[in-house]
Amino acid sequence: MSRYTSAACAALLLFGINLPNASTPAHAASQPPAMADMADMDNMPGMNMGESMDMPAHPPSTHASASRPATPPTSGSGTPPAVSGTFRVNLPALAPSSQWPATPPATPIVHYVHNMPPVMDRGTYFHVLMEQFEGRYTAGDSLLRYSGQSWFGTDHDKLWIKSEGTVDGHRHMSDGDHEFLYDHAISTYFDLQAGVRLDLDSGPSRAWGAVGVQGLALYFFDVSATAYFNAQGVAGKLEGSYDLLITNRLILQPQAEFNFYSHTDAQRDVSRGFSDIDAGLRLRYEFKRKIAPYIAVTYAGHYGNTANHRANWHGTADNGPEDIRFTFGVRTWF
């Protein structure tokens, strides 16, 4: 018992040393020892805490002030008011300027046709394409052939001009076909065209009315079909071509043009029915997209009762009834 009694007395003594003095006020007991000892620094030589510096009894906690807003003073009822988590900062007023006027400009009133807002398809454009500008060669002579078209207008309505012809070694021009057409889009890929055709070359002149369609058919075939009419009869033309991309710049293009007439016109070497064909197989290389030289093999044939007359015209075989030639030319557009 003496051993347990000695241990209990030692524990009571340690507990009694750590208990605060009962006569000490509550706030003094809760004061940290370090702050309590600061009061004795006035008695040290050269230290006067009352005159040289003010030390708060409880220094503010930096961590607490950064993490939550300070507690506002309590009201008379003893209940603190609600604290909002939103901080409001009053900025100075923005001075008016030309970029930021004091009052916003008035919104203009726009009146749409049939209450339909406009779309970006009313721009006016101009395009020229020289599809063929080539020399056709054989051992005896050579021909210069051109075929081109241009248009001016919008995506829906255009003025379309087409022209083609052949000049032989005697500076005689044949197959002169010049068309002036009004073009209107009837679908995404096809246009309806109507206007006039003038046959102007070294032979007699002819005038025709024209109506037809032109566009991009299935599988990207570029096609056109046009019907012509005048006092003597009617005629028709079918054209088609296809660009076969060997590479992005090397392109093989088969092309053909067929002409039909309802009557014979010997002065212009026109036969009734299937009159003539002009075809070619062209291989071009696009050094630049707008300029592409090419080599080709072309075929021009005339049929019907004017074929022999065509072969004997001017005593030469210029573009005779069966004419196959080596061709060199250039294709350009802008």
Short mmCIF file of C-alpha atoms in Angstrom, two decimals:
data_model
loop_
_atom_site.label_atom_id
_atom_site.label_comp_id
_atom_site.label_asym_id
_atom_site.label_seq_id
_atom_site.Cartn_x
_atom_site.Cartn_y
_atom_site.Cartn_z
CA MET A 1 0.00 0.00 0.00
CA SER A 2 2.85 2.34 0.68
CA ARG A 3 3.97 2.02 -2.98
CA TYR A 4 0.49 2.88 -4.40
CA THR A 5 0.05 5.69 -1.88
CA SER A 6 3.30 7.33 -2.93
CA ALA A 7 2.30 7.20 -6.66
CA ALA A 8 -1.09 8.80 -5.98
CA CYS A 9 0.48 11.64 -4.00
CA ALA A 10 2.94 12.36 -6.81
CA ALA A 11 0.09 12.54 -9.38
CA LEU A 12 -1.91 14.96 -7.21
CA LEU A 13 1.13 17.21 -6.82
CA LEU A 14 1.71 17.35 -10.61
CA PHE A 15 -1.98 18.06 -11.26
CA GLY A 16 -1.99 20.81 -8.65
CA ILE A 17 0.99 22.54 -10.28
CA ASN A 18 -0.72 22.74 -13.70
CA LEU A 19 -4.09 24.03 -12.36
CA PRO A 20 -4.56 27.80 -12.75
CA ASN A 21 -4.80 29.88 -9.65
CA ALA A 22 -8.39 30.15 -8.55
CA SER A 23 -7.91 33.81 -7.68
CA THR A 24 -6.66 34.62 -11.22
CA PRO A 25 -9.32 36.12 -13.55
CA ALA A 26 -10.60 34.00 -16.42
CA HIS A 27 -9.14 36.16 -19.13
CA ALA A 28 -5.76 36.24 -17.43
CA ALA A 29 -5.73 32.48 -17.17
CA SER A 30 -6.47 32.09 -20.87
CA GLN A 31 -3.72 34.57 -21.84
CA PRO A 32 -0.69 32.81 -23.41
CA PRO A 33 2.36 32.69 -21.18
CA ALA A 34 4.40 34.57 -23.70
CA MET A 35 1.94 37.50 -23.77
CA ALA A 36 1.67 37.49 -19.99
CA ASP A 37 5.40 37.80 -19.67
CA MET A 38 5.39 40.81 -22.02
CA ALA A 39 3.91 42.89 -19.22
CA ASP A 40 7.09 42.43 -17.16
CA MET A 41 9.19 43.97 -19.93
CA ASP A 42 8.33 47.48 -18.65
CA ASN A 43 10.57 46.80 -15.64
CA MET A 44 13.58 46.03 -17.83
CA PRO A 45 16.17 48.78 -18.21
CA GLY A 46 15.59 50.89 -21.37
CA MET A 47 12.19 49.38 -22.15
CA ASN A 48 9.02 51.43 -21.85
CA MET A 49 6.18 49.62 -23.56
CA GLY A 50 3.68 52.35 -22.77
CA GLU A 51 5.56 55.11 -24.54
CA SER A 52 7.45 53.56 -27.47
CA MET A 53 5.06 50.93 -28.88
CA ASP A 54 1.54 49.65 -28.60
CA MET A 55 1.14 45.93 -28.44
CA PRO A 56 -2.35 44.54 -28.87
CA ALA A 57 -3.44 41.99 -26.37
CA HIS A 58 -4.50 39.62 -29.20
CA PRO A 59 -2.61 40.07 -32.52
CA PRO A 60 -4.77 39.40 -35.60
CA SER A 61 -4.52 36.05 -37.27
CA THR A 62 -3.42 36.38 -40.90
CA HIS A 63 -4.69 32.95 -41.82
CA ALA A 64 -8.11 33.58 -40.37
CA SER A 65 -8.56 36.94 -42.10
CA ALA A 66 -7.56 35.50 -45.48
CA SER A 67 -9.87 32.50 -45.31
CA ARG A 68 -13.09 34.17 -44.08
CA PRO A 69 -14.45 37.71 -43.80
CA ALA A 70 -14.17 39.59 -40.57
CA THR A 71 -17.11 39.33 -38.18
CA PRO A 72 -19.16 42.56 -38.22
CA PRO A 73 -20.12 44.22 -34.95
CA THR A 74 -23.15 42.82 -33.21
CA SER A 75 -26.41 44.69 -33.17
CA GLY A 76 -28.28 45.77 -30.12
CA SER A 77 -30.23 42.53 -30.00
CA GLY A 78 -27.04 40.61 -29.54
CA THR A 79 -27.48 38.60 -32.80
CA PRO A 80 -24.86 39.28 -35.53
CA PRO A 81 -26.30 40.17 -38.93
CA ALA A 82 -25.96 37.75 -41.87
CA VAL A 83 -22.68 38.00 -43.72
CA SER A 84 -22.75 37.79 -47.55
CA GLY A 85 -20.01 35.89 -49.36
CA THR A 86 -20.02 38.32 -52.34
CA PHE A 87 -17.63 41.24 -52.36
CA ARG A 88 -18.65 44.30 -54.40
CA VAL A 89 -16.08 46.69 -55.84
CA ASN A 90 -17.14 50.12 -57.02
CA LEU A 91 -15.23 51.04 -60.20
CA PRO A 92 -15.08 54.56 -61.60
CA ALA A 93 -17.50 55.36 -64.41
CA LEU A 94 -16.23 54.77 -67.98
CA ALA A 95 -15.63 58.06 -69.76
CA PRO A 96 -17.59 58.39 -73.07
CA SER A 97 -15.54 58.21 -76.28
CA SER A 98 -16.00 57.58 -80.00
CA GLN A 99 -15.65 53.84 -79.38
CA TRP A 100 -17.85 53.78 -76.27
CA PRO A 101 -20.44 56.59 -76.61
CA ALA A 102 -22.50 57.65 -73.67
CA THR A 103 -25.67 56.45 -75.42
CA PRO A 104 -25.70 53.44 -77.81
CA PRO A 105 -26.53 54.18 -81.46
CA ALA A 106 -30.02 53.52 -82.68
CA THR A 107 -30.61 50.10 -84.24
CA PRO A 108 -31.53 50.48 -87.93
CA ILE A 109 -34.79 49.00 -89.10
CA VAL A 110 -34.30 46.54 -91.97
CA HIS A 111 -37.20 45.49 -94.15
CA TYR A 112 -36.78 42.08 -95.82
CA VAL A 113 -38.52 41.01 -98.99
CA HIS A 114 -41.25 38.54 -98.03
CA ASN A 115 -39.83 38.66 -94.48
CA MET A 116 -36.86 36.54 -95.61
CA PRO A 117 -33.40 37.59 -94.34
CA PRO A 118 -30.71 37.92 -97.03
CA VAL A 119 -28.06 35.29 -97.70
CA MET A 120 -24.55 35.67 -99.08
CA ASP A 121 -25.33 34.64 -102.68
CA ARG A 122 -25.95 38.03 -104.28
CA GLY A 123 -22.35 38.95 -105.07
CA THR A 124 -21.44 39.78 -108.67
CA TYR A 125 -18.62 37.79 -110.24
CA PHE A 126 -16.79 37.56 -113.57
CA HIS A 127 -15.17 34.41 -114.95
CA VAL A 128 -13.37 33.55 -118.20
CA LEU A 129 -12.38 30.02 -119.22
CA MET A 130 -10.37 29.25 -122.37
CA GLU A 131 -10.98 25.52 -122.45
CA GLN A 132 -9.12 24.91 -125.71
CA PHE A 133 -6.42 27.00 -127.33
CA GLU A 134 -4.43 24.55 -129.36
CA GLY A 135 -2.57 23.76 -132.54
CA ARG A 136 -3.53 20.57 -134.38
CA TYR A 137 -0.75 19.17 -136.51
CA THR A 138 -0.32 16.63 -139.30
CA ALA A 139 2.46 16.06 -141.82
CA GLY A 140 0.79 18.30 -144.42
CA ASP A 141 -0.61 21.28 -142.53
CA SER A 142 -1.85 22.57 -139.21
CA LEU A 143 -5.01 24.03 -137.67
CA LEU A 144 -5.61 26.48 -134.84
CA ARG A 145 -8.61 25.64 -132.71
CA TYR A 146 -10.09 27.61 -129.82
CA SER A 147 -13.11 27.12 -127.58
CA GLY A 148 -13.93 29.28 -124.58
CA GLN A 149 -16.69 30.77 -122.49
CA SER A 150 -17.19 33.52 -119.94
CA TRP A 151 -19.93 34.74 -117.67
CA PHE A 152 -20.81 37.73 -115.56
CA GLY A 153 -23.44 37.86 -112.83
CA THR A 154 -24.55 36.32 -109.54
CA ASP A 155 -24.92 32.75 -108.41
CA HIS A 156 -28.49 32.72 -109.76
CA ASP A 157 -28.48 34.93 -112.87
CA LYS A 158 -25.68 35.45 -115.37
CA LEU A 159 -24.88 36.72 -118.83
CA TRP A 160 -23.06 33.83 -120.56
CA ILE A 161 -20.91 34.09 -123.69
CA LYS A 162 -19.56 31.10 -125.62
CA SER A 163 -17.31 31.13 -128.67
CA GLU A 164 -15.43 28.55 -130.73
CA GLY A 165 -13.89 28.23 -134.16
CA THR A 166 -11.14 26.72 -136.31
CA VAL A 167 -8.58 28.53 -138.48
CA ASP A 168 -6.72 26.55 -141.14
CA GLY A 169 -3.39 27.17 -142.82
CA HIS A 170 -5.03 29.42 -145.45
CA ARG A 171 -6.39 31.71 -142.70
CA HIS A 172 -9.84 30.47 -143.46
CA MET A 173 -12.08 30.28 -140.39
CA SER A 174 -14.76 27.63 -140.08
CA ASP A 175 -17.10 26.30 -137.40
CA GLY A 176 -17.49 29.81 -136.01
CA ASP A 177 -20.11 29.50 -133.25
CA HIS A 178 -20.77 32.50 -130.99
CA GLU A 179 -23.56 32.44 -128.40
CA PHE A 180 -24.96 35.12 -126.09
CA LEU A 181 -27.16 33.58 -123.41
CA TYR A 182 -29.08 34.49 -120.30
CA ASP A 183 -28.34 31.91 -117.61
CA HIS A 184 -30.55 31.11 -114.61
CA ALA A 185 -29.87 28.48 -111.95
CA ILE A 186 -32.64 25.87 -111.81
CA SER A 187 -30.95 23.51 -109.33
CA THR A 188 -27.76 23.13 -107.36
CA TYR A 189 -25.84 21.77 -110.35
CA PHE A 190 -27.69 22.88 -113.48
CA ASP A 191 -28.52 26.16 -115.20
CA LEU A 192 -31.13 26.97 -117.82
CA GLN A 193 -29.79 29.06 -120.72
CA ALA A 194 -31.61 30.98 -123.44
CA GLY A 195 -30.44 33.51 -126.03
CA VAL A 196 -29.06 33.73 -129.56
CA ARG A 197 -26.39 31.97 -131.60
CA LEU A 198 -24.50 33.60 -134.45
CA ASP A 199 -22.48 31.60 -136.99
CA LEU A 200 -19.81 34.11 -137.95
CA ASP A 201 -16.71 32.94 -139.84
CA SER A 202 -15.41 32.90 -143.42
CA GLY A 203 -18.64 31.29 -144.66
CA PRO A 204 -22.19 32.64 -144.85
CA SER A 205 -23.64 33.98 -141.60
CA ARG A 206 -26.54 32.32 -139.82
CA ALA A 207 -28.59 33.37 -136.79
CA TRP A 208 -30.38 31.05 -134.40
CA GLY A 209 -32.45 31.19 -131.28
CA ALA A 210 -31.04 29.03 -128.50
CA VAL A 211 -32.31 27.30 -125.37
CA GLY A 212 -30.60 24.61 -123.32
CA VAL A 213 -29.14 23.40 -120.04
CA GLN A 214 -25.59 23.26 -118.73
CA GLY A 215 -24.14 21.89 -115.54
CA LEU A 216 -22.43 19.11 -113.63
CA ALA A 217 -24.03 15.70 -114.07
CA LEU A 218 -23.72 12.60 -111.93
CA TYR A 219 -20.13 11.44 -111.31
CA PHE A 220 -18.85 14.97 -112.16
CA PHE A 221 -19.42 14.95 -115.90
CA ASP A 222 -19.47 18.49 -117.28
CA VAL A 223 -22.30 18.45 -119.85
CA SER A 224 -24.44 20.81 -121.89
CA ALA A 225 -27.33 20.26 -124.29
CA THR A 226 -28.61 23.11 -126.47
CA ALA A 227 -31.36 23.32 -129.08
CA TYR A 228 -31.32 25.94 -131.87
CA PHE A 229 -34.05 27.13 -134.21
CA ASN A 230 -34.49 29.56 -137.09
CA ALA A 231 -36.66 29.92 -140.22
CA GLN A 232 -34.85 27.05 -142.03
CA GLY A 233 -35.16 24.44 -139.29
CA VAL A 234 -33.76 23.29 -135.98
CA ALA A 235 -30.41 22.03 -134.75
CA GLY A 236 -28.89 20.57 -131.61
CA LYS A 237 -25.54 20.29 -129.87
CA LEU A 238 -24.36 17.92 -127.16
CA GLU A 239 -21.10 18.51 -125.30
CA GLY A 240 -19.44 16.60 -122.51
CA SER A 241 -16.10 16.26 -120.74
CA TYR A 242 -14.68 14.58 -117.68
CA ASP A 243 -11.56 15.34 -115.62
CA LEU A 244 -9.77 12.17 -114.54
CA LEU A 245 -7.21 13.07 -111.86
CA ILE A 246 -4.07 10.97 -112.22
CA THR A 247 -2.48 13.21 -109.58
CA ASN A 248 -3.61 16.51 -108.13
CA ARG A 249 -1.95 18.31 -111.05
CA LEU A 250 -1.80 15.74 -113.85
CA ILE A 251 -5.28 15.45 -115.38
CA LEU A 252 -6.57 13.38 -118.29
CA GLN A 253 -9.66 14.86 -119.96
CA PRO A 254 -11.77 13.07 -122.58
CA GLN A 255 -14.04 15.50 -124.46
CA ALA A 256 -16.59 15.28 -127.27
CA GLU A 257 -18.99 17.58 -129.15
CA PHE A 258 -21.82 16.33 -131.41
CA ASN A 259 -23.89 18.48 -133.83
CA PHE A 260 -27.26 17.63 -135.38
CA TYR A 261 -29.31 19.48 -138.02
CA SER A 262 -32.78 19.06 -139.43
CA HIS A 263 -31.73 20.27 -142.90
CA THR A 264 -28.70 20.40 -145.19
CA ASP A 265 -26.75 23.63 -145.58
CA ALA A 266 -24.02 22.97 -148.16
CA GLN A 267 -22.64 26.51 -147.89
CA ARG A 268 -21.72 25.80 -144.28
CA ASP A 269 -20.89 22.12 -144.75
CA VAL A 270 -23.83 21.05 -142.65
CA SER A 271 -25.51 17.69 -143.29
CA ARG A 272 -28.97 16.59 -142.30
CA GLY A 273 -29.07 14.45 -139.18
CA PHE A 274 -25.78 13.67 -137.43
CA SER A 275 -23.51 16.21 -139.13
CA ASP A 276 -20.15 16.31 -137.39
CA ILE A 277 -18.16 15.46 -134.28
CA ASP A 278 -15.15 17.05 -132.60
CA ALA A 279 -13.44 15.01 -129.88
CA GLY A 280 -10.14 14.81 -128.08
CA LEU A 281 -8.18 13.13 -125.33
CA ARG A 282 -6.10 15.77 -123.52
CA LEU A 283 -3.44 15.27 -120.88
CA ARG A 284 -2.65 18.51 -119.03
CA TYR A 285 -0.36 19.41 -116.19
CA GLU A 286 -1.35 22.31 -113.95
CA PHE A 287 1.88 24.08 -113.04
CA LYS A 288 -0.49 26.75 -111.80
CA ARG A 289 -4.23 26.20 -111.48
CA LYS A 290 -4.95 29.03 -113.89
CA ILE A 291 -2.48 27.95 -116.59
CA ALA A 292 -2.16 24.34 -117.71
CA PRO A 293 -0.37 23.23 -120.91
CA TYR A 294 -1.49 19.95 -122.44
CA ILE A 295 -0.86 17.47 -125.20
CA ALA A 296 -3.67 15.62 -126.95
CA VAL A 297 -4.92 13.48 -129.76
CA THR A 298 -7.95 15.04 -131.47
CA TYR A 299 -10.46 13.73 -133.96
CA ALA A 300 -12.75 15.76 -136.21
CA GLY A 301 -15.24 14.02 -138.49
CA HIS A 302 -17.89 15.26 -140.94
CA TYR A 303 -20.66 12.97 -142.11
CA GLY A 304 -23.56 13.03 -144.51
CA ASN A 305 -23.77 14.50 -147.99
CA THR A 306 -21.29 17.34 -147.23
CA ALA A 307 -18.38 15.15 -146.17
CA ASN A 308 -16.75 14.99 -149.62
CA HIS A 309 -17.30 18.71 -150.16
CA ARG A 310 -15.50 19.36 -146.88
CA ALA A 311 -12.49 17.28 -147.96
CA ASN A 312 -12.10 19.06 -151.28
CA TRP A 313 -12.64 22.60 -149.98
CA HIS A 314 -9.74 24.82 -151.19
CA GLY A 315 -8.16 21.73 -152.79
CA THR A 316 -6.76 20.54 -149.44
CA ALA A 317 -7.70 18.01 -146.80
CA ASP A 318 -8.06 20.59 -144.00
CA ASN A 319 -10.13 18.96 -141.30
CA GLY A 320 -11.49 16.39 -143.75
CA PRO A 321 -14.16 13.77 -143.08
CA GLU A 322 -11.76 11.64 -140.99
CA ASP A 323 -9.11 13.83 -139.42
CA ILE A 324 -6.87 12.64 -136.54
CA ARG A 325 -4.18 15.02 -135.37
CA PHE A 326 -1.51 15.42 -132.73
CA THR A 327 -2.33 18.49 -130.64
CA PHE A 328 -0.49 20.80 -128.31
CA GLY A 329 -2.27 23.60 -126.41
CA VAL A 330 -2.91 25.44 -123.18
CA ARG A 331 -5.91 25.76 -120.91
CA THR A 332 -6.34 28.92 -118.85
CA TRP A 333 -8.93 30.73 -116.76
CA PHE A 334 -9.26 33.84 -114.62
#
